[in-house]
Amino acid sequence: MRSKSVFLALAALLALGMSWSDARAEVNWKQFQGTEIRVMMNKHPFTTYIEPKLAEFEQLTGIKVVMESFPEDQFRNKRTIELNSGGKLDGFMIMATQDDLYYWKAGWLLPLDDFVKDPALTDASWDQKDFFPLFMKANTIDGKLFGVVFNAETSLLSYRKDLFEQNKIKVPATMKEFEDAAKFFHGKEMDGKKMVGVTLRGKGAAATSQWSDFMFTFGGNWMEKGKSFLNSPQDIAAFKFYGDMLRNYGPEGATMLHWAESTQLFMEGKAAMIYDANVFKSLYENPKDSKVAGKVGYAVIPAGPAGSIPHLSNWSLCINKNAPAKQQKATWLFIQWATNKQNAVKALLAGVPAGRASAWDSPEYKAGDKNPDWTASVKKSYETGNPQWNPPVLNVPEIRDIVGQVIVDAIQGKDVKASADKAAELMNKKMELP
């Protein structure tokens, strides 16, 4: 009798043009009323957005959220210490491909798949398919989902649109055109300033995330068949191009450039181009701090031998595998709410690149979009990028230091092949595989 009822209900829904998932009842948001959860966050624009809205979640669910946020370095250390010591921590932010393999092996990440499939715990409106697939892939280990993206990052070529138009320079679509444009602007007096052609991160390990885009675009990789790929012809070509660009057309002291110094140079109007994270648009376009606000154009990374392949990185929310079961489920309700479609749109309007396609396509966002070339380039990158922006090892910081030294050597004009050979040998010796 029950199966007949279910069949009749499904038939009625199909007749109305609805899917079964559309018909899933809204979850009981009050099912964990009275529970308290503790969530640890990095001081991040998303934290700034979501923290004032916690009362809304608490009113919806009756769940008390204790949210603590710390500067990034302190956050990473405190999170690891507390998880390692078995402290009371229910949910936390994580950056996929930075810490996830280590945390997964340590047994600190709860697989979320059973929660996602459970109609008593996951509201149909949450709509998992709305998230960009490559970011969901980045939050998956051994076929298990461990996190939900709320901040989707990539990198873009940002350039002085006004100067390119005045000098009739084509926006670089290839690495050759990228180099030609940098060469044209480098050393010229423009707007009363002596320009550099391009600025990039050059400070060792800090540069590896941006260099990875060049590595992929030149056809390289971190590893192949369990061995370092750093001294492959493709990786060496990427090291050489990156180093040559900074040495020949970049600022002095390029090996000391982190993102803050590089973006500041661009915002002061002293560089024709910069290649760095898409989130820095909010800096470039802020007229209070930037002399180039309203003068910047945006494009995907110029194509190399393997095409145009930027890296993808993201911050996600996840659940402590060792938290009590009730806290885990209550934390899942919090993650659902924090990453729902409404919050994704509002966070995007506040400058947090959303991991949901619907946010970018929403009328609210489109109506206020002052940089459609930025939006188009970001969306294109989300479709074509590579989420493996760090070496796929447990000891990521140690291997990034090794890669960063080759970048420094390339900028300084040293023998790149010799440096890459040394780095590959050291990486093979030091890397810890999952």
PDB file of N, CA and C in Angstrom, residues 92 111 114 162 187 196 203 222-223 225 245 307 311 336 355-356 369 425:
ATOM      1  N   PHE A  92      35.148  24.132  11.195  1.00  0.00           N
ATOM      2  CA  PHE A  92      36.267  25.040  10.946  1.00  0.00           C
ATOM      3  C   PHE A  92      36.438  25.273   9.447  1.00  0.00           C
ATOM      4  N   PRO A 111      33.636  12.875   6.520  1.00  0.00           N
ATOM      5  CA  PRO A 111      32.998  12.792   5.200  1.00  0.00           C
ATOM      6  C   PRO A 111      31.552  13.268   5.301  1.00  0.00           C
ATOM      7  N   ASP A 114      27.078  11.235   3.588  1.00  0.00           N
ATOM      8  CA  ASP A 114      25.869  10.671   4.206  1.00  0.00           C
ATOM      9  C   ASP A 114      24.910  11.780   4.631  1.00  0.00           C
ATOM     10  N   ASP A 162      43.459  51.798 -19.543  1.00  0.00           N
ATOM     11  CA  ASP A 162      43.635  53.126 -20.143  1.00  0.00           C
ATOM     12  C   ASP A 162      44.929  53.200 -20.953  1.00  0.00           C
ATOM     13  N   GLY A 187      59.946  50.611 -18.382  1.00  0.00           N
ATOM     14  CA  GLY A 187      60.896  51.725 -18.439  1.00  0.00           C
ATOM     15  C   GLY A 187      60.336  53.009 -19.022  1.00  0.00           C
ATOM     16  N   VAL A 196      56.991  49.811 -14.704  1.00  0.00           N
ATOM     17  CA  VAL A 196      57.529  48.464 -14.945  1.00  0.00           C
ATOM     18  C   VAL A 196      56.488  47.736 -15.781  1.00  0.00           C
ATOM     19  N   LYS A 203      58.634  36.113  -3.973  1.00  0.00           N
ATOM     20  CA  LYS A 203      59.247  35.763  -2.698  1.00  0.00           C
ATOM     21  C   LYS A 203      59.132  34.271  -2.393  1.00  0.00           C
ATOM     22  N   TRP A 222      53.184  19.187 -10.736  1.00  0.00           N
ATOM     23  CA  TRP A 222      54.016  19.034  -9.536  1.00  0.00           C
ATOM     24  C   TRP A 222      54.735  17.685  -9.553  1.00  0.00           C
ATOM     25  N   MET A 223      53.983  16.658  -9.915  1.00  0.00           N
ATOM     26  CA  MET A 223      54.517  15.294  -9.867  1.00  0.00           C
ATOM     27  C   MET A 223      53.951  14.483 -11.024  1.00  0.00           C
ATOM     28  N   LYS A 225      53.697  10.166 -11.820  1.00  0.00           N
ATOM     29  CA  LYS A 225      54.000   8.782 -11.417  1.00  0.00           C
ATOM     30  C   LYS A 225      54.739   8.719 -10.076  1.00  0.00           C
ATOM     31  N   MET A 245      60.427  37.165 -16.936  1.00  0.00           N
ATOM     32  CA  MET A 245      59.479  38.282 -16.920  1.00  0.00           C
ATOM     33  C   MET A 245      59.771  39.232 -15.761  1.00  0.00           C
ATOM     34  N   GLY A 307      47.624  25.580 -23.327  1.00  0.00           N
ATOM     35  CA  GLY A 307      46.369  26.323 -23.261  1.00  0.00           C
ATOM     36  C   GLY A 307      46.429  27.391 -22.180  1.00  0.00           C
ATOM     37  N   HIS A 311      45.208  28.328 -11.749  1.00  0.00           N
ATOM     38  CA  HIS A 311      44.922  27.472 -10.595  1.00  0.00           C
ATOM     39  C   HIS A 311      43.581  27.884 -10.002  1.00  0.00           C
ATOM     40  N   GLN A 336      25.105  24.276   5.880  1.00  0.00           N
ATOM     41  CA  GLN A 336      24.067  24.436   4.843  1.00  0.00           C
ATOM     42  C   GLN A 336      23.551  25.860   4.774  1.00  0.00           C
ATOM     43  N   GLY A 355      31.204  30.272  -4.684  1.00  0.00           N
ATOM     44  CA  GLY A 355      31.415  28.961  -5.298  1.00  0.00           C
ATOM     45  C   GLY A 355      30.174  28.427  -5.976  1.00  0.00           C
ATOM     46  N   ARG A 356      29.092  29.222  -5.959  1.00  0.00           N
ATOM     47  CA  ARG A 356      27.829  28.823  -6.578  1.00  0.00           C
ATOM     48  C   ARG A 356      27.628  29.570  -7.890  1.00  0.00           C
ATOM     49  N   ASP A 369      27.104  44.909 -11.425  1.00  0.00           N
ATOM     50  CA  ASP A 369      28.435  44.488 -11.878  1.00  0.00           C
ATOM     51  C   ASP A 369      29.110  45.605 -12.689  1.00  0.00           C
ATOM     52  N   GLU A 425      65.379  16.522  -6.920  1.00  0.00           N
ATOM     53  CA  GLU A 425      66.039  15.514  -6.085  1.00  0.00           C
ATOM     54  C   GLU A 425      65.651  15.697  -4.611  1.00  0.00           C
TER      55      GLU A 425
END
